[in-house]
Coordinates of C-alpha atoms in Angstrom, one line a residue:
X277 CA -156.3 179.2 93.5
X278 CA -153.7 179.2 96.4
X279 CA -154.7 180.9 99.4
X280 CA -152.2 183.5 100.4
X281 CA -151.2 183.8 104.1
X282 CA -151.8 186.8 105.4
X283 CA -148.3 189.0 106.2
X284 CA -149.7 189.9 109.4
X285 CA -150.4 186.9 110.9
X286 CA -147.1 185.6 109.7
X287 CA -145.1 188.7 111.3
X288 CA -146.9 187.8 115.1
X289 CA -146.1 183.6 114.5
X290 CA -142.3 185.0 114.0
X291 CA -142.4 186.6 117.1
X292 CA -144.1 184.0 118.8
X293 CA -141.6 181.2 117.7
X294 CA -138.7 183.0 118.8
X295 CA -140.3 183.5 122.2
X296 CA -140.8 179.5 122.8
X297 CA -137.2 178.6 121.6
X298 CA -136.1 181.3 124.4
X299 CA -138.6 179.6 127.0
X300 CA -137.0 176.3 126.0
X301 CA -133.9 178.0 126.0
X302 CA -133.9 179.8 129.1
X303 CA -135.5 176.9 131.1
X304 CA -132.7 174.1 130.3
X305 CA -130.7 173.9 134.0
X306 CA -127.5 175.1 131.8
X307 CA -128.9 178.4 131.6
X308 CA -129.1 179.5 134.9
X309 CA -126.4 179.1 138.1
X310 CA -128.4 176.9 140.0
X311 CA -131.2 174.4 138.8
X312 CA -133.3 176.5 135.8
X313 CA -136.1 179.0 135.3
X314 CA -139.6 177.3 136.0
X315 CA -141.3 177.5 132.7
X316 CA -143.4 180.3 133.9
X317 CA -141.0 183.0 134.2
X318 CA -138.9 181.4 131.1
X319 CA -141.5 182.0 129.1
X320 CA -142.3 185.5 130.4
X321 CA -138.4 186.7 130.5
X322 CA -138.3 185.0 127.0
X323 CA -141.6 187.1 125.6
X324 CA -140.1 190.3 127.4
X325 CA -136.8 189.7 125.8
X326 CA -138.2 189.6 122.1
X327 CA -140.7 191.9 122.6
X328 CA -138.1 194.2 124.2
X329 CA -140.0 195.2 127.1
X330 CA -137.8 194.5 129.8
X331 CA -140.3 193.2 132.3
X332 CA -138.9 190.4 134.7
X333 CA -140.1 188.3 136.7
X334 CA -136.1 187.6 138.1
X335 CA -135.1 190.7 140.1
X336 CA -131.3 189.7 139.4
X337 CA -130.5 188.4 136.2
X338 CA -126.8 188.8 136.8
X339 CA -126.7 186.9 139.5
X340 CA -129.7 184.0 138.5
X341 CA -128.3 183.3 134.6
X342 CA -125.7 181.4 133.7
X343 CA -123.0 182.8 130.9
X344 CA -125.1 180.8 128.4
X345 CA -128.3 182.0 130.0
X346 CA -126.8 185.6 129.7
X347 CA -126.0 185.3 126.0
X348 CA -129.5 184.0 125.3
X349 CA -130.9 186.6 126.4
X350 CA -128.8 188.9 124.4
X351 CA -129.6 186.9 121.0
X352 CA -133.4 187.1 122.2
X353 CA -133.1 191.6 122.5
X354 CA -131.2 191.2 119.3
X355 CA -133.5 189.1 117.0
X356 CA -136.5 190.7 118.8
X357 CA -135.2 194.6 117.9
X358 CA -134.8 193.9 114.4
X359 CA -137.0 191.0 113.8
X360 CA -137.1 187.8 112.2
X361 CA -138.2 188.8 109.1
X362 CA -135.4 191.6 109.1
X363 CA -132.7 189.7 109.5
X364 CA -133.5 187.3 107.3
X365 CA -134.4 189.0 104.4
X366 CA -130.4 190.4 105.3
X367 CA -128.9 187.0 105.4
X368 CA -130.8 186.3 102.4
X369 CA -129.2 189.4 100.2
X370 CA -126.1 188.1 101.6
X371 CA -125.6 185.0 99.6
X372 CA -128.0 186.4 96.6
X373 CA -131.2 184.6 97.2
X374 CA -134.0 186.3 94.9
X375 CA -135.8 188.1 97.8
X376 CA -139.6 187.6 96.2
X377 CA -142.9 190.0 96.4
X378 CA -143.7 187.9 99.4
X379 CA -140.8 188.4 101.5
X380 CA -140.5 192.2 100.4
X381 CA -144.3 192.5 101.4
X382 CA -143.4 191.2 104.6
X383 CA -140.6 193.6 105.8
X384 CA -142.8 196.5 104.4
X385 CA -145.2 195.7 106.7
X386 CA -142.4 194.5 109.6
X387 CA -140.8 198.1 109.2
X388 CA -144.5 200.0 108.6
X389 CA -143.2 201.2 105.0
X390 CA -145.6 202.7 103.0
X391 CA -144.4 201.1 99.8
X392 CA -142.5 198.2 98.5
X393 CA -139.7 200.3 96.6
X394 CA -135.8 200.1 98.3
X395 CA -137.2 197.8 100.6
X396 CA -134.2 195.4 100.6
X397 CA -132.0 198.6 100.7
X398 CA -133.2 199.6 103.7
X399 CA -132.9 196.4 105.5
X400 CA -129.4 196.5 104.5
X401 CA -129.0 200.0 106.1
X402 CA -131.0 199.5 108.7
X403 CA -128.6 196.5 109.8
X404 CA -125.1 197.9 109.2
X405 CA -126.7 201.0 111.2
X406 CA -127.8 199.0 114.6
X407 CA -124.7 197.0 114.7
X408 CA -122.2 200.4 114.1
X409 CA -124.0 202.6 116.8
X410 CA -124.0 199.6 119.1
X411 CA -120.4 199.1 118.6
X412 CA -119.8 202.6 119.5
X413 CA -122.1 202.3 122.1
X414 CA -120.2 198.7 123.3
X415 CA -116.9 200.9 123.2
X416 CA -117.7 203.9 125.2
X417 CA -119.0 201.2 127.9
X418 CA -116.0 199.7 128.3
X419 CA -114.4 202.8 129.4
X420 CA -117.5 203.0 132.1
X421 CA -117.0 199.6 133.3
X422 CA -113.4 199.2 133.0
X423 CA -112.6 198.5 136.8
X424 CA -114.5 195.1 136.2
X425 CA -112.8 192.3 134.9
X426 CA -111.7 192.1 131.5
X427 CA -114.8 189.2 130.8
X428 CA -117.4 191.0 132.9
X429 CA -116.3 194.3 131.6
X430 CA -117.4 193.2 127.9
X431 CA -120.2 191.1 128.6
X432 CA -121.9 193.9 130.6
X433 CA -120.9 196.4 127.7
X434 CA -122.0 194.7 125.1
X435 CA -124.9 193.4 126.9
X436 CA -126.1 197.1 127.8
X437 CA -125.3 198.6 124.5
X438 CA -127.5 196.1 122.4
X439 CA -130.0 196.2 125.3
X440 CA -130.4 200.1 125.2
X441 CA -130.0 200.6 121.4
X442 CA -133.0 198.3 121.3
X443 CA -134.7 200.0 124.0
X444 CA -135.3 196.8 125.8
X445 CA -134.6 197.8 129.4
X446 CA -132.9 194.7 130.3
X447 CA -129.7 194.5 132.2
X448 CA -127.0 192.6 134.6
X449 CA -125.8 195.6 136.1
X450 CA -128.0 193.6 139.5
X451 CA -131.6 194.3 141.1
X452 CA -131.5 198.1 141.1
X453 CA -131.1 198.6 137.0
X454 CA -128.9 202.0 136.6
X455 CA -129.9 203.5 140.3
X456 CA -125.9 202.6 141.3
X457 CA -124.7 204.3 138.1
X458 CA -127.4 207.6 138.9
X459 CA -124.3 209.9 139.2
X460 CA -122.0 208.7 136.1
X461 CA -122.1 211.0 133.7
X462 CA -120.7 209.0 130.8
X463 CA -123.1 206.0 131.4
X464 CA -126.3 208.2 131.8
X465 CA -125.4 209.9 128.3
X466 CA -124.0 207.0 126.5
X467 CA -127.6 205.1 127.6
X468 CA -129.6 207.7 126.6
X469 CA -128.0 208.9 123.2
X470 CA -128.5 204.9 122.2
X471 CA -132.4 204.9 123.6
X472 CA -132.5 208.1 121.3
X473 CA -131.1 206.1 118.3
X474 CA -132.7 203.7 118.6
X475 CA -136.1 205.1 119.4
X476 CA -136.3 207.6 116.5
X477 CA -136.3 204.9 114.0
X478 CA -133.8 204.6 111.3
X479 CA -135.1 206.1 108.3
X480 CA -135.3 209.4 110.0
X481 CA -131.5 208.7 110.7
X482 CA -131.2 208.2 106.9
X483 CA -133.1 211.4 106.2
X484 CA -131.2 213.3 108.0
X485 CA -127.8 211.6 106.9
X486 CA -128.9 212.2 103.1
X487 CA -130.5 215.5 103.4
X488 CA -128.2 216.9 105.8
X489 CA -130.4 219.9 105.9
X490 CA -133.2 220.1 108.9
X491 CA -135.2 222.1 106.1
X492 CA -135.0 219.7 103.4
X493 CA -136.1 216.4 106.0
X494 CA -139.3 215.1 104.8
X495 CA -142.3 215.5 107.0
X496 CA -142.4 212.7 108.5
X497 CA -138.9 213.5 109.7
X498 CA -140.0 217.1 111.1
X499 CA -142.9 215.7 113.3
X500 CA -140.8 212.9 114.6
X501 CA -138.0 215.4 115.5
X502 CA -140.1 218.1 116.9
X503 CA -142.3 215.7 118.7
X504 CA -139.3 214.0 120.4
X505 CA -138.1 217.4 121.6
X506 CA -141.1 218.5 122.8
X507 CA -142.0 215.5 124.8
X508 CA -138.2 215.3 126.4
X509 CA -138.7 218.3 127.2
X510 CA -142.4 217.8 129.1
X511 CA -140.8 215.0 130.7
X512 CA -137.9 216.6 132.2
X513 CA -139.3 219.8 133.6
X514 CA -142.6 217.5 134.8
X515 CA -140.7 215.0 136.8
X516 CA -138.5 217.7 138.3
X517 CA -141.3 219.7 139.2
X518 CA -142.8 217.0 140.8
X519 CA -141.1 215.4 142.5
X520 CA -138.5 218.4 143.7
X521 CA -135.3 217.9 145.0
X522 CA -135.7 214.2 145.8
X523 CA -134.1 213.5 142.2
X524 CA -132.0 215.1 140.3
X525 CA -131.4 216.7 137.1
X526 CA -129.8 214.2 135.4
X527 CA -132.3 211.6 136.9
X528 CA -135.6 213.4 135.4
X529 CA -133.3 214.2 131.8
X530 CA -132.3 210.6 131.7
X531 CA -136.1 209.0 133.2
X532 CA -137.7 211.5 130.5
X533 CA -135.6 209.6 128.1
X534 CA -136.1 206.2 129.2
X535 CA -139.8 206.3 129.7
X536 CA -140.2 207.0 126.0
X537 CA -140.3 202.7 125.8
X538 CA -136.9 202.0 127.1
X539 CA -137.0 201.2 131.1
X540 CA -133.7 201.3 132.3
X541 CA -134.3 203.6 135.8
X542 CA -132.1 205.4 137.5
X543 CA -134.8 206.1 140.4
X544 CA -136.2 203.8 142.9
X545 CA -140.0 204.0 140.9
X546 CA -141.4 202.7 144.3
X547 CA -140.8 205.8 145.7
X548 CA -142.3 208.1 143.4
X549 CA -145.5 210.3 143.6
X550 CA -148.5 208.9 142.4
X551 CA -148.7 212.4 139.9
X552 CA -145.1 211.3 138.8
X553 CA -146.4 207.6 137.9
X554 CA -149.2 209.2 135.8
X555 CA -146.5 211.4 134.1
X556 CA -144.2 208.3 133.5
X557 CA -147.3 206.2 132.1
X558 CA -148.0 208.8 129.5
X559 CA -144.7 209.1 128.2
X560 CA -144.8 205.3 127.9
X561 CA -148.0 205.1 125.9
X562 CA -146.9 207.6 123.9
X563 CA -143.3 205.5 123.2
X564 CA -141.0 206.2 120.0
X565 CA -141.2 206.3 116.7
X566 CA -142.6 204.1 113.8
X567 CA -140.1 202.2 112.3
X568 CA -138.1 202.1 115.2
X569 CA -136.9 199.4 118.0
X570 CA -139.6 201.5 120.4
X571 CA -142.9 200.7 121.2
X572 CA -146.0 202.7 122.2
X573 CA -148.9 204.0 120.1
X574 CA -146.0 206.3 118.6
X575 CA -145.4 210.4 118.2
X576 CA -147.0 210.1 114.4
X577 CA -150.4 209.0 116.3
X578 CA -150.3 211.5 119.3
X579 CA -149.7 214.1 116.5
X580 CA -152.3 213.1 113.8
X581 CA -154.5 212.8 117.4
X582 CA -154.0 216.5 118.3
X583 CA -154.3 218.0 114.7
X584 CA -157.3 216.1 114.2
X585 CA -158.4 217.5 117.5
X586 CA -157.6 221.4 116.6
X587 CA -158.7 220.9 112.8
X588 CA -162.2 220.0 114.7
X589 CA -162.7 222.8 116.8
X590 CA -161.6 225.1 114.6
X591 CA -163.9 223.4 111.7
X592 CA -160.9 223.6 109.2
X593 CA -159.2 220.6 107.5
X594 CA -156.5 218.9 109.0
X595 CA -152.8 220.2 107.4
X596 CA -149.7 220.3 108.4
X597 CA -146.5 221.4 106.4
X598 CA -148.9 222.4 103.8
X599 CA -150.2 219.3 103.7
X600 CA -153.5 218.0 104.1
X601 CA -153.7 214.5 106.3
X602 CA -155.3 212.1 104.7
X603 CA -158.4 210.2 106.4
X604 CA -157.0 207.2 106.6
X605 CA -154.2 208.3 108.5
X606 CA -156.6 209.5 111.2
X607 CA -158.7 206.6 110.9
X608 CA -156.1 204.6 111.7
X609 CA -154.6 206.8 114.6
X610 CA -158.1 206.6 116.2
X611 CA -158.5 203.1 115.4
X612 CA -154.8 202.6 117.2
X613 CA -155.4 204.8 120.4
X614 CA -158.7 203.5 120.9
X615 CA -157.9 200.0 121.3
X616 CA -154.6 200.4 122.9
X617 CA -156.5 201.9 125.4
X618 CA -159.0 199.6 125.5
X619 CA -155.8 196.9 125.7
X620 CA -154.6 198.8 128.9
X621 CA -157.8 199.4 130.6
X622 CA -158.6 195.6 130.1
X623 CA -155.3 195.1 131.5
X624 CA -155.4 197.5 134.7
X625 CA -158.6 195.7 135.9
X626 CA -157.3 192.0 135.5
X627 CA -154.1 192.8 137.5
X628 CA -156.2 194.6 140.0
X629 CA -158.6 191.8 140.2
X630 CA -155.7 189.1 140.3
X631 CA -153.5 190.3 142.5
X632 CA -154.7 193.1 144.5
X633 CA -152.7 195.8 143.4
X634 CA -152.7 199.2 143.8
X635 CA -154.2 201.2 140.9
X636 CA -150.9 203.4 140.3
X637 CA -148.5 200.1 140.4
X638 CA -151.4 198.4 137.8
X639 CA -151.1 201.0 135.4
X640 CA -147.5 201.1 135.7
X641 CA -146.8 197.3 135.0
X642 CA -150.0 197.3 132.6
X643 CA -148.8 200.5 129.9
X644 CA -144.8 199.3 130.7
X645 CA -145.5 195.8 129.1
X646 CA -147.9 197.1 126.5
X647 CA -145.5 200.1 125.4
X648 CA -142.4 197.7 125.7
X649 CA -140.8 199.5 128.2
X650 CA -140.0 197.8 131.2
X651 CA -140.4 200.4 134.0
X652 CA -142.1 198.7 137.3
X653 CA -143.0 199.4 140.8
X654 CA -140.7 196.2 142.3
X655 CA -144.0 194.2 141.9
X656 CA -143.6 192.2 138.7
X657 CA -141.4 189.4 140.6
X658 CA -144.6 189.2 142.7
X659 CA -147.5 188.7 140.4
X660 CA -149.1 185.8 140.7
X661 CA -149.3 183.3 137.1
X662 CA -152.8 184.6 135.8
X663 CA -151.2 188.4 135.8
X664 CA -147.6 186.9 134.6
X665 CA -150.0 185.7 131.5
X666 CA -151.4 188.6 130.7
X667 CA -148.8 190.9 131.0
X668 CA -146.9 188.8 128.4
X669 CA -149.5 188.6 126.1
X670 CA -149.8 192.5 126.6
X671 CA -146.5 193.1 125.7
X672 CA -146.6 190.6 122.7
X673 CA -149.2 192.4 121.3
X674 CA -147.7 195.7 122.1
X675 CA -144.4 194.3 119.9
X676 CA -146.3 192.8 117.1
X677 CA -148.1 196.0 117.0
X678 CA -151.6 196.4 117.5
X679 CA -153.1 197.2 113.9
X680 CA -151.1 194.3 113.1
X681 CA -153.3 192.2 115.4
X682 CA -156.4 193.7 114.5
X683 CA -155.2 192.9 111.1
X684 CA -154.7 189.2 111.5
X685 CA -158.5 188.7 111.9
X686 CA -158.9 190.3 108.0
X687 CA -159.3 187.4 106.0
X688 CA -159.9 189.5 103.1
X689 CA -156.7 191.0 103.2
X690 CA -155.3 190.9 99.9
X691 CA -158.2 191.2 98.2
X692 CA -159.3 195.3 96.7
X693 CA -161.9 197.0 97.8
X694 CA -165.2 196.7 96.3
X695 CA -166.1 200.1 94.4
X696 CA -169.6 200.1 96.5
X697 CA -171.7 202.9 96.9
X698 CA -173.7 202.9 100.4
X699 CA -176.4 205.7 101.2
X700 CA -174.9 207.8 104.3
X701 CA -176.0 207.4 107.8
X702 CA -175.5 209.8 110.0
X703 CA -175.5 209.1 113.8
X704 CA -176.0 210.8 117.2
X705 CA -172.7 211.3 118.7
X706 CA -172.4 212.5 122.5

C-alpha cells in the first residue's frame, strides 16, 4: 500500500519553497540598487515576506530594492497571504482540472475548515474577495499619494494595499513605516479598514454577506466579531491611558488595530513605555482570526481559553450560545497556547542570550515574528545571524501554524483511532 504524505507537512514544504525562490530571488544584484542582499537577510526578508510578518532586517526597503526587487516582494506577501495551495487549487478550477480528495484535503486544512464540503467554492470566493477589497484599497491610495509621481504613486498604492490586506506590515513608504503619514486621516483609515478585512478572515465576511442579519451569523461569526470589538477597544483605551498625551487618538485607534498581526506603526515603538510594550505584545499573541491572512494564537483560542477558565471555577460545563464546547476544541486551545508560549519563551531567552538585548525589545521582536506582525523596537537590522535565524524560523512556524507543526511529527495521521479502552489515572495537579 502507498504511503500517503501527510497534508501538513506538505502545507509547511509550500511555504518553505516559496521562501528559497524569494532568497534566490531577492539576492540576485538585479534586485536591489546597488550590489544585492547578502543571503542572510534575503533569506530572512524572503521568510518575513511569505510568512507575512513584516520583520526586516533592511530599515529602507524603498530606497535598498530595485523595481524588480520591489515587485518581488509584492508577489512573496501575495502568494504568502493566500498560500500556495490556495491559489493553486484556483488556477486549477480555472482551466477545469478535476481538483481530487487530496488537494481538497489540503486547502481544508490550509484554510482550517472543519469539513471538505464547498471547499473549492470557497477558494474561489476567497480569491475574487482579496483581489476586490485590495483594488478598492489600491484606489483610495492613489488619492493619498497622488502628489507622487504617476509610477511611484501606483507602486506604493498597490504595494500598501496588498501589503495591509495581508496584514504583512511591509512597506516603501522609507525607515519610519506610517510615522510621516500619523496625521492623514484617509491613509490611517483606508490601512486599518484593510488590516480589519483582512484579519477577520473571509468566511465571516461571507456570513455576514449571506445572512445579512448579525442575529442569524453562526457562532463562530459572533465570537469573532465580539471578540474583535472588545479587544480594539482594550487596545485603544490601554495605549492612550498609558502612554497619555504623547500619542494621539488616532495613533492608539490605529496601533490597536495594527498590533492585532499587522505591524505597520504610526509611533516611534522605541519610545514607548515598557507597560505599553507589554500591552502591544498581548494584542500580538492574541493576533486575528482563523481562516484569515493574520497570525497569532487567534480570538477563537483566547475565547475557548476564558470559557474554559469560568466553566472551571464555576464547576459548570463549558457553553456558549447554547452551546456546549466540545473537548477537543479546548484540548486543542490548550495544546496551542501552551506551546506558543513555550515557542516565545524559548525565543526571548536565545535573543537575550545572543545579542544582549533588553527583555522588553526580546519580547517585542520575539511575539512580532511568531504572531506575524512585524512591530519592532529599531533592533531587528541589528541582530546578529544566530537571532536573524531564529526569528525566521519563529515566524515560519508562526505562518505554518503551530498545530500544523506539531502535526507533521504524526505519522499516523490518516489512520482512525483505535476504539481502546484504558483504565483512568488520575494525577496530582498543582
Amino acid at each position: 500500500m502507498k504511503k500517503k504524505v501527510s497534508p501538513f507537512i506538505i502545507i509547511p514544504l509550500s511555504f518553505f519553497t516559496i521562501i528559497v525562490i524569494g532568497t534566490i530571488l531577492l539576492a540576485l544584484p538585479i534586485s536591489t540598487k546597488d550590489k544585492g542582499l547578502d543571503i542572510a537577510d534575503a533569506f530572512f526578508i524572503s521568510t518575513s515576506s511569505v510568512t507575512i510578518t513584516g520583520l526586516s532586517t533592511i530599515s529602507n526597503l524603498a530606497n535598498t530594492l530595485s523595481l524588480f526587487g520591489k515587485i518581488v516582494l509584492l508577489l512573496l506577501i501575495q502568494i504568502g497571504g493566500l498560500s500556495v495551495i490556495t491559489i493553486s487549487v484556483f488556477f486549477m478550477s480555472v482551466i477545469g482540472v478535476k481538483i481530487g480528495i487530496d488537494n481538497r484535503l489540503l486547502v481544508k486544512e490550509t484554510l482550517n475548515q472543519k469539513s471538505l464540503s464547498g471547499i473549492v467554492r470557497l477558494v474561489k470566493k476567497t480569491i475574487k474577495y482579496t483581489f476586490i477589497v485590495e483594488g478598492i484599497g489600491f484606489v483610495i491610495n492613489m488619492i493619498v499619494f497622488r502628489n507622487l509621481p504617476f509610477g511611484d504613486n501606483f507602486l506604493i498604492s498597490l504595494f500598501h494595499s496588498v501589503s495591509a490586506f495581508n496584514n504583512a506590515g511591509l512597506d516603501l513608504l522609507g525607515d519610519t513605516s506610517l510615522q510621516l503619514y500619523s496625521n492623514n486621516v484617509l491613509l490611517n483609515v483606508n490601512t486599518s479598514l484593510l488590516i480589519i478585512f483582512g484579519g477577520i478572515g473571509f468566511i465571516v465576511v461571507d456570513d455576514i454577506m449571506d445572512k445579512k442579519s448579525l442575529r442569524k451569523l453562526s457562532i463562530h461569526s459572533k465570537i469573532v466579531l465580539k471578540m474583535n470589538i472588545l479587544l480594539w477597544i482594550f487596545g485603544v483605551l490601554t495605549i492612550k491611558i498609558s502612554e497619555g498625551n504623547s500619542v494621539t487618538f488616532m495613533q492608539s485607534v490605529f496601533m490597536s488595530v495594527s498590533s492585532r498581526t499587522a505591524g505597520f506603526s504610526s509611533i516611534d515603538m522605541s519610545v514607548l513605555k515598557t507597560i505599553t510594550l507589554l500591552i502591544i505584545s498581548f494584542l500580538m499573541f492574541v493576533g486575528a482570526s482563523p481562516a484569515s491572512s493574520g497570525g497569532g494564537i487567534k480570538v477563537t483560542t483566547l475565547y475557548t481559553l476564558i470559557k474554559s477558565i469560568m466553566s472551571y471555577i464555576t464547576g459548570r460545563k463549558t457553553i456558549t450560545s447554547n452551546r456546549y464546547i466540545s473537548e477537543e476544541t479546548k484540548y486543542k486551545a490548550f495544546i496551542l497556547f501552551s506551546a506558543s508560549s513555550i515557542i516565545v519563551a524559548t525565543g526571548i531567552v536565545l535573543l537575550t542570550i545572543f545579542d544582549n538585548l533588553e527583555l522588553a525589545a526580546s519580547l517585542i521582536e520575539v511575539v512580532s515574528a511568531f504572531s506575524n506582525t512585524g512591530l519592532s523596537v529599531g533592533v531587528t537590522p541589528t541582530l546578529s545571524i544566530a537571532s536573524k535565524v531564529i526569528l525566521a524560523l519563529i515566524m515560519f512556524i508562526g505562518r505554518s501554524g503551530v498545530l500544523t507543526t506539531l502535526m507533521m511529527f504524526n505519522k499516523d495521521w490518516y489512520k482512525k483511532k483505535r476504539n481502546v479502552e484504558y483504565i483512568e489515572e488520575k494525577l496530582l495537579i498543582g
